[in-house]
Coordinates of C-alpha atoms and ligand atoms in Angstrom, one line a residue:
M30 CA 20.6 -2.1 26.9
L31 CA 19.8 -5.9 26.9
K32 CA 20.2 -8.7 29.0
K33 CA 22.2 -11.7 28.7
S34 CA 20.4 -15.2 29.6
T35 CA 21.5 -16.5 33.4
K36 CA 19.0 -19.2 33.7
G37 CA 17.7 -20.4 30.2
L38 CA 14.4 -19.5 28.0
N39 CA 11.1 -21.4 29.9
G40 CA 7.6 -20.9 29.5
V41 CA 4.4 -20.8 27.0
L42 CA 4.2 -18.2 24.3
Q43 CA 0.8 -17.0 22.3
I44 CA 2.7 -15.9 19.0
P45 CA 1.0 -12.4 18.1
G46 CA -1.0 -12.9 14.7
D47 CA 0.5 -13.8 10.9
K48 CA 1.8 -10.6 9.3
S49 CA 1.2 -11.3 5.9
I50 CA -2.2 -13.2 6.9
S51 CA -3.1 -10.1 8.7
H52 CA -2.6 -7.5 5.5
R53 CA -4.4 -9.8 3.5
A54 CA -7.6 -10.4 5.6
V55 CA -8.1 -6.0 5.7
M56 CA -7.3 -5.8 2.0
F57 CA -9.7 -8.6 0.8
G58 CA -12.3 -7.2 3.8
A59 CA -12.4 -3.9 2.0
I60 CA -13.3 -5.3 -1.7
A61 CA -15.6 -7.7 -0.6
E62 CA -19.2 -7.3 0.0
G63 CA -20.6 -7.1 3.3
K64 CA -18.9 -7.6 7.0
T65 CA -15.5 -9.5 8.1
T66 CA -14.2 -10.0 11.1
I67 CA -10.7 -10.5 11.8
K68 CA -9.6 -12.4 15.1
N69 CA -5.8 -12.6 16.3
F70 CA -5.1 -9.6 14.1
L71 CA -1.6 -8.7 14.0
A72 CA -1.6 -5.3 15.8
G73 CA 2.1 -4.3 14.5
A74 CA 2.8 -1.1 12.9
D75 CA 2.9 -2.5 9.4
C76 CA -0.7 -4.2 9.4
L77 CA -1.7 -0.8 11.2
S78 CA -0.9 1.3 8.1
T79 CA -2.8 -1.1 5.9
I80 CA -6.1 -0.4 8.0
S81 CA -5.3 3.4 7.9
C82 CA -5.0 3.3 3.9
F83 CA -8.1 1.4 3.5
E84 CA -9.4 4.2 5.6
R85 CA -8.8 6.8 3.5
L86 CA -10.2 4.7 0.6
G87 CA -13.9 5.1 2.4
I88 CA -13.6 1.9 4.4
Q89 CA -15.1 1.7 7.6
I90 CA -12.9 0.0 10.3
E91 CA -13.6 -1.0 13.6
R92 CA -10.4 -2.5 15.8
N93 CA -10.6 -3.5 19.5
E94 CA -6.6 -4.9 20.2
T95 CA -6.9 -7.7 17.9
D96 CA -10.2 -8.1 17.0
V97 CA -11.1 -6.4 13.7
T98 CA -14.3 -5.5 11.5
V99 CA -13.9 -4.1 7.4
Y100 CA -17.0 -3.0 6.3
G101 CA -16.7 -4.0 2.9
K102 CA -17.9 -2.3 0.1
G103 CA -17.2 -4.8 -3.0
L104 CA -14.9 -4.3 -5.8
Y105 CA -16.3 -1.2 -6.7
G106 CA -16.3 0.3 -3.6
L107 CA -13.2 2.4 -3.1
R108 CA -13.2 5.9 -3.0
E109 CA -10.6 8.8 -3.9
P110 CA -8.3 9.1 -1.2
Q111 CA -8.0 13.4 -0.3
E112 CA -4.8 12.4 1.0
L113 CA -1.3 10.3 0.4
L114 CA -1.5 7.2 1.3
D115 CA 1.1 6.6 4.1
V116 CA 2.5 2.8 4.1
G117 CA 5.1 3.3 6.2
N118 CA 7.6 0.5 6.9
S119 CA 5.4 -1.6 4.9
G120 CA 6.4 -3.3 1.3
T121 CA 3.6 -6.1 1.3
T122 CA 0.8 -3.1 2.1
I123 CA 2.8 -0.7 -1.0
R124 CA 2.6 -4.0 -3.0
L125 CA -0.8 -5.1 -2.8
M126 CA -2.3 -2.2 -2.6
M127 CA -0.7 -1.3 -5.8
G128 CA -2.4 -4.2 -7.2
I129 CA -6.1 -3.2 -6.1
L130 CA -5.6 0.7 -7.0
A131 CA -4.6 -0.9 -10.3
G132 CA -8.4 -1.9 -10.8
Q133 CA -9.9 2.1 -9.5
N134 CA -10.8 4.1 -11.8
F135 CA -9.4 7.3 -9.7
F136 CA -6.3 8.7 -8.9
S137 CA -3.4 7.8 -6.0
V138 CA -0.4 8.4 -4.1
L139 CA 1.4 6.2 -1.6
A140 CA 4.6 6.8 -0.2
G141 CA 6.2 5.2 3.1
D142 CA 9.1 6.0 4.9
E143 CA 12.7 6.0 4.5
S144 CA 13.6 2.1 4.0
I145 CA 10.4 1.9 1.6
A146 CA 11.6 4.9 -0.5
K147 CA 14.9 2.3 -1.3
R148 CA 13.2 -0.4 -2.2
P149 CA 12.0 -1.3 -5.6
M150 CA 8.8 -0.9 -6.8
T151 CA 9.2 -1.9 -10.7
R152 CA 9.0 -5.5 -9.6
V153 CA 4.9 -4.5 -9.4
V154 CA 5.0 -1.9 -11.6
T155 CA 5.7 -3.6 -15.0
P156 CA 3.0 -6.3 -14.5
L157 CA 0.6 -3.4 -13.5
R158 CA 1.3 -1.3 -16.5
Q159 CA 0.7 -4.2 -19.0
M160 CA -2.5 -4.8 -17.6
G161 CA -3.2 -1.1 -18.8
A162 CA -3.0 0.8 -15.4
L163 CA -1.1 4.1 -15.5
I164 CA 1.9 4.2 -12.8
D165 CA 4.2 7.1 -12.3
G166 CA 6.9 7.9 -9.5
R167 CA 10.3 8.3 -9.1
E168 CA 13.0 6.6 -11.6
N169 CA 10.2 6.3 -13.6
G170 CA 7.7 4.8 -11.2
G171 CA 10.2 2.3 -9.7
K172 CA 10.7 4.3 -6.4
T173 CA 8.2 5.7 -4.1
P174 CA 6.2 8.2 -3.9
V175 CA 4.5 6.2 -6.7
S176 CA 0.9 7.5 -8.2
V177 CA -1.5 5.1 -9.9
R178 CA -4.3 5.9 -12.3
G179 CA -6.1 2.5 -12.4
G180 CA -9.0 1.0 -14.5
N181 CA -9.5 -0.4 -17.7
L182 CA -7.4 -3.4 -17.3
H183 CA -6.9 -6.6 -19.3
G184 CA -6.0 -10.1 -18.2
I185 CA -2.3 -11.0 -18.9
T186 CA 0.0 -14.1 -18.2
Y187 CA 2.7 -13.1 -16.3
E188 CA 6.1 -15.2 -15.3
L189 CA 7.8 -13.5 -12.5
P190 CA 11.3 -12.5 -12.9
V191 CA 11.6 -12.9 -9.1
A192 CA 10.1 -15.3 -6.6
S193 CA 7.7 -12.9 -4.6
A194 CA 4.5 -13.2 -3.1
Q195 CA 3.8 -9.5 -3.1
V196 CA 3.9 -9.3 -6.8
K197 CA 2.3 -12.3 -7.4
S198 CA -0.5 -11.4 -5.0
A199 CA -0.5 -7.5 -6.8
V200 CA -1.0 -9.4 -10.3
L201 CA -3.4 -11.2 -8.6
L202 CA -5.2 -9.1 -7.2
A203 CA -5.2 -6.4 -10.4
G204 CA -6.7 -9.6 -12.2
L205 CA -10.1 -9.2 -9.8
Y206 CA -10.7 -6.0 -11.9
A207 CA -9.4 -7.3 -15.2
E208 CA -11.5 -8.2 -18.5
G209 CA -10.3 -12.0 -18.6
T210 CA -8.2 -14.1 -17.2
T211 CA -4.7 -13.1 -15.4
T212 CA -2.3 -16.1 -15.0
V213 CA 0.6 -16.1 -13.1
I214 CA 3.6 -18.2 -13.0
E215 CA 6.1 -18.8 -10.5
P216 CA 9.9 -19.3 -10.9
V217 CA 9.6 -21.0 -7.3
K218 CA 6.5 -21.2 -4.9
T219 CA 6.1 -18.8 -2.7
R220 CA 3.9 -18.2 0.1
D221 CA 0.0 -18.7 -1.0
H222 CA -2.1 -16.5 1.7
T223 CA -3.5 -15.2 -1.4
E224 CA -4.6 -17.5 -3.1
R225 CA -5.9 -19.4 0.0
M226 CA -7.7 -16.3 0.9
I227 CA -8.9 -15.5 -2.6
S228 CA -11.2 -19.0 -2.1
T229 CA -12.3 -18.4 1.6
F230 CA -14.0 -15.0 0.2
G231 CA -15.5 -17.0 -2.1
G232 CA -13.7 -16.5 -5.4
N233 CA -12.7 -18.8 -8.0
I234 CA -8.8 -19.4 -8.5
Q235 CA -7.4 -22.0 -10.3
I236 CA -3.8 -23.4 -9.1
K237 CA -1.7 -26.0 -11.6
D238 CA 1.4 -26.6 -10.9
A239 CA 3.4 -23.1 -10.6
S240 CA 0.5 -21.2 -12.6
I241 CA -2.6 -19.8 -10.8
T242 CA -5.6 -18.4 -13.0
I243 CA -7.9 -16.2 -11.8
E244 CA -10.7 -14.9 -13.7
G245 CA -11.5 -10.9 -13.7
G246 CA -14.8 -9.6 -12.1
Q247 CA -15.8 -12.2 -9.6
E248 CA -17.4 -10.6 -6.6
L249 CA -16.2 -11.4 -3.2
R250 CA -18.2 -12.3 -0.2
G251 CA -17.2 -10.7 3.5
A252 CA -15.6 -13.6 5.7
D253 CA -14.6 -14.9 9.2
I254 CA -11.0 -15.0 9.4
L255 CA -8.9 -16.6 12.2
V256 CA -5.4 -15.4 11.9
P257 CA -3.1 -18.0 12.9
G258 CA 0.2 -17.0 15.3
D259 CA 3.2 -15.8 12.6
I260 CA 5.7 -18.5 12.2
S261 CA 8.5 -15.8 11.5
S262 CA 7.7 -14.1 15.1
A263 CA 7.7 -17.7 16.3
A264 CA 11.2 -18.0 14.4
F265 CA 13.0 -15.9 17.0
F266 CA 12.0 -18.0 20.0
L267 CA 12.7 -21.6 18.2
V268 CA 15.8 -20.3 17.7
A269 CA 16.5 -18.8 21.2
G270 CA 15.1 -21.9 22.9
C271 CA 18.0 -24.1 20.8
I272 CA 21.0 -22.0 21.5
V273 CA 20.3 -20.5 25.2
P274 CA 21.7 -23.3 27.4
N275 CA 18.7 -25.0 29.8
S276 CA 15.6 -24.0 27.5
E277 CA 12.7 -25.2 26.8
I278 CA 9.7 -22.9 25.0
K279 CA 6.0 -23.9 23.8
L280 CA 4.6 -21.5 21.1
E281 CA 1.1 -22.3 20.4
N282 CA -1.6 -21.5 17.7
V283 CA 1.5 -21.0 15.0
G284 CA 0.9 -21.1 11.6
L285 CA 2.4 -24.1 9.8
N286 CA 1.5 -23.5 6.1
E287 CA 3.6 -25.6 3.9
S288 CA 5.0 -22.0 2.0
R289 CA 6.4 -21.2 5.4
T290 CA 7.7 -23.7 7.5
G291 CA 11.5 -23.4 5.8
I292 CA 12.6 -22.7 9.4
I293 CA 11.5 -26.0 10.8
D294 CA 13.1 -28.1 7.7
V295 CA 16.3 -25.6 8.7
L296 CA 15.7 -26.6 12.8
R297 CA 15.9 -30.3 12.0
Q298 CA 18.3 -30.4 9.5
M299 CA 21.2 -28.7 12.1
G300 CA 19.9 -30.6 14.7
A301 CA 17.9 -29.1 16.5
D302 CA 15.4 -30.8 19.2
V303 CA 12.4 -29.3 17.9
T304 CA 8.4 -31.3 17.9
I305 CA 5.3 -30.3 16.4
I306 CA 2.6 -31.1 19.1
S307 CA -0.4 -30.9 17.1
K308 CA -1.4 -30.0 14.1
Q309 CA -4.9 -28.7 12.4
T310 CA -6.5 -26.6 10.0
N311 CA -8.2 -23.6 11.1
E312 CA -11.4 -23.3 8.9
K313 CA -9.7 -25.4 6.2
E314 CA -7.4 -22.2 5.5
E315 CA -5.0 -22.2 7.2
P316 CA -2.8 -25.3 9.3
V317 CA -1.7 -24.3 12.5
G318 CA 0.2 -26.2 15.3
D319 CA 2.0 -26.2 18.5
L320 CA 5.5 -25.9 19.3
I321 CA 8.0 -27.3 21.8
V322 CA 12.0 -26.3 21.3
K323 CA 14.7 -27.0 23.7
S324 CA 18.2 -26.7 24.0
S325 CA 20.3 -28.5 21.4
S326 CA 23.5 -28.9 20.2
L327 CA 23.7 -27.8 16.5
K328 CA 25.4 -28.6 13.0
G329 CA 26.3 -26.0 10.2
I330 CA 24.4 -26.8 6.9
E331 CA 23.8 -25.4 3.3
I332 CA 21.1 -23.3 2.9
G333 CA 19.5 -22.5 -0.9
G334 CA 17.2 -23.0 -4.2
N335 CA 13.7 -23.6 -3.5
L336 CA 14.1 -23.2 0.1
I337 CA 15.0 -20.1 0.2
P338 CA 11.6 -18.0 0.0
R339 CA 9.8 -20.8 2.5
L340 CA 12.3 -19.1 5.0
I341 CA 13.4 -15.5 3.4
D342 CA 12.2 -13.6 6.4
E343 CA 13.8 -16.0 9.2
I344 CA 17.6 -15.8 7.4
P345 CA 18.5 -12.9 9.9
I346 CA 17.6 -15.5 12.9
I347 CA 19.2 -18.5 10.9
A348 CA 22.6 -16.6 10.5
L349 CA 22.3 -16.5 14.4
M350 CA 22.2 -19.6 15.4
A351 CA 24.7 -20.7 12.4
T352 CA 27.2 -19.1 14.5
Q353 CA 26.1 -21.8 17.2
A354 CA 26.1 -24.6 15.1
E355 CA 29.3 -26.8 14.6
G356 CA 30.8 -26.3 11.0
T357 CA 30.2 -24.5 8.4
T358 CA 26.5 -22.7 7.1
V359 CA 26.1 -21.4 3.8
I360 CA 23.0 -19.6 3.1
K361 CA 23.0 -18.9 -1.2
D362 CA 20.4 -18.1 -3.4
A363 CA 19.0 -15.4 -1.6
K364 CA 20.2 -11.4 -3.2
E365 CA 16.6 -10.6 -2.6
L366 CA 17.6 -10.0 1.2
K367 CA 19.1 -6.9 -0.7
V368 CA 16.3 -5.3 -1.2
K369 CA 14.3 -5.9 2.6
E370 CA 13.6 -3.2 5.5
T371 CA 17.4 -3.2 5.0
N372 CA 20.0 -4.9 2.6
R373 CA 19.7 -7.7 5.4
I374 CA 22.8 -9.4 3.7
E375 CA 24.6 -5.8 4.7
T376 CA 23.1 -5.2 8.4
V377 CA 23.5 -9.3 9.3
V378 CA 27.1 -9.6 8.8
S379 CA 28.1 -6.0 10.3
E380 CA 26.0 -6.3 13.6
L381 CA 27.4 -10.1 13.8
S382 CA 30.5 -9.4 13.0
K383 CA 30.7 -6.5 15.9
L384 CA 29.2 -9.2 18.4
G385 CA 32.3 -11.6 17.6
A386 CA 31.1 -14.0 15.0
N387 CA 32.8 -15.5 12.2
I388 CA 30.5 -14.6 9.3
V389 CA 31.2 -13.3 5.8
A390 CA 29.0 -11.4 3.1
T391 CA 28.5 -13.4 -0.7
D392 CA 27.2 -11.6 -3.2
D393 CA 23.7 -14.1 -2.8
G394 CA 24.3 -14.9 1.0
M395 CA 26.6 -15.2 3.6
I396 CA 29.0 -17.9 4.9
I397 CA 29.2 -18.6 8.8
Q398 CA 31.4 -20.8 10.8
G399 CA 30.8 -21.7 14.4
K400 CA 31.1 -22.3 16.9
T401 CA 32.0 -18.9 17.9
P402 CA 31.2 -16.9 21.9
L403 CA 29.7 -13.8 21.7
K404 CA 31.0 -10.7 23.0
S405 CA 29.1 -7.7 24.3
A406 CA 29.0 -4.6 21.7
K407 CA 26.9 -1.7 20.8
V408 CA 24.6 -2.6 17.6
N409 CA 21.9 -1.2 15.7
S410 CA 18.6 -2.5 14.0
Y411 CA 19.0 0.3 11.6
G412 CA 15.0 0.4 11.5
D413 CA 14.9 -3.2 10.8
H414 CA 12.1 -5.0 13.0
R415 CA 14.0 -8.5 12.4
I416 CA 17.9 -7.4 12.6
G417 CA 16.1 -6.0 16.0
M418 CA 14.8 -9.1 17.0
M419 CA 17.5 -11.1 15.9
L420 CA 20.3 -9.0 17.7
S421 CA 18.0 -9.0 21.2
I422 CA 18.3 -12.8 21.0
A423 CA 22.3 -12.7 20.3
A424 CA 22.5 -10.6 23.4
L425 CA 21.5 -13.1 25.6
L426 CA 24.7 -15.2 24.9
T427 CA 27.1 -12.5 24.9
D428 CA 29.9 -12.4 27.9
G429 CA 28.1 -8.9 29.2
D430 CA 25.5 -6.9 28.5
A431 CA 25.0 -5.6 24.8
E432 CA 23.6 -2.5 23.7
L433 CA 21.0 -2.3 20.8
E434 CA 20.2 1.3 18.8
N435 CA 16.9 1.9 17.6
P436 CA 15.1 -1.3 19.3
E437 CA 11.8 0.1 18.9
A438 CA 11.6 -1.1 15.5
V439 CA 10.7 -4.2 16.5
S440 CA 6.9 -2.8 17.0
V441 CA 6.5 -3.5 13.1
S442 CA 5.9 -6.7 13.3
Y443 CA 5.9 -8.0 16.8
P444 CA 5.2 -5.2 19.5
E445 CA 5.0 -7.2 22.6
F446 CA 8.3 -9.0 21.5
Y447 CA 10.7 -7.7 24.3
E448 CA 7.7 -8.4 26.9
H449 CA 7.6 -11.5 25.8
L450 CA 11.3 -12.4 26.3
A451 CA 11.4 -11.4 29.6
S452 CA 8.6 -13.3 30.1
L453 CA 10.9 -16.5 29.3
M454 CA 13.8 -15.4 31.7
N455 CA 11.8 -15.1 34.9
Ligands
S3P521 C1 5.6 -11.1 1.9 C2 6.5 -11.6 1.1 C3 7.6 -11.6 1.4 C4 8.0 -11.3 2.7 C5 7.5 -9.9 3.1 C6 6.1 -10.6 3.4 C7 4.2 -11.5 1.4 O1 8.4 -10.6 0.3 O2 9.6 -11.3 2.6 O3 8.3 -10.0 4.9 O4 3.3 -10.4 2.6 O5 3.9 -11.6 0.3 P1 9.0 -10.4 -1.5 O6 7.6 -10.6 -1.9 O7 9.5 -10.0 -2.0 O8 9.5 -12.2 -1.4

């Protein structure tokens, strides 16, 4: 049962570590020489899947809550796994690992849960095959389980057909193992955590406009990584603070990398009262700051184009915000939503409709008319963490208590979510 809000949301939260950065810190730590320490690691199910896959590849990893130490063995220190590599629900784990495994002169098999089994792998398989990796799997390698026999890669220039940081990262990781130069060209800029991390681990990477170039055979060195709070997790409380009356929430140490802050642009354009009260860069790698959000009156806007990759994971919660904004919100150019943990055009529209929202699906997004009162109903996360969190925030505004099926999905990216929400309701 989800509780509606009576007094507003008030308090301060430390948002857990960034999911994308936590995955990458473990991966680069494993293929770098020597020790890597990670602080504020996200101990969510997805990042724990990454740790267990690298343990199966022979890497020693110690974890004490959010402190992780990875004993890296260098580019060629991984060993052939005895068992299948289980990525759970994590698209980032499977796609980035395929890039690393493409460089290994051994055989490995990757698979995950029911959601992963539906998600497209061809987008990574195509460039990795061009580089020389042997990859197979269901639907000609397009679906899990997938097998990789790597080694003997050569550099390529690859123009990404879809804006995807996962595909970009897989090709760059394989590029570390390739003979010669690998260049990735992005149609629209996506999150650049991989590029930043290559520099942090002592690698050389060149970025010129939309082209990112890396030389094969460079050695990486272990590093000390401080993971900022995940803006994609903060987004649920940023929106909650705006749409629930009598609220004021402070979110501390949130990652503010430009390639991820589309949500802040949208909040401001919709008229939200959101302030960045400090902004600093931790060890020059990733910018961070504290955010304060207060109840606001909002207006509908149009969201599309280059903004989409900067807020792709925030669209479910933006859709909820739009139900509480005056006028029409159009979300377009977001076809990628169809291949996330669920088809998020379908799940957002079906579940918000059950709560009384005026929302329709389009081929590349959705159209929402506000402002609508929400009514209590039984809704479902369908195992999608971000759908579960969005619906829990929606339930704060319903006329009675709503019921959420599969609430545990939130632990994929935000295990403390319900605890944090309850702390703001006291
Ligand atoms: C991620 C990239 C995005 C994002 C996902 C995490 C990453 O996926 O939706 O949650 O860590 O690189 P795509 O690369 O499929 O756009």
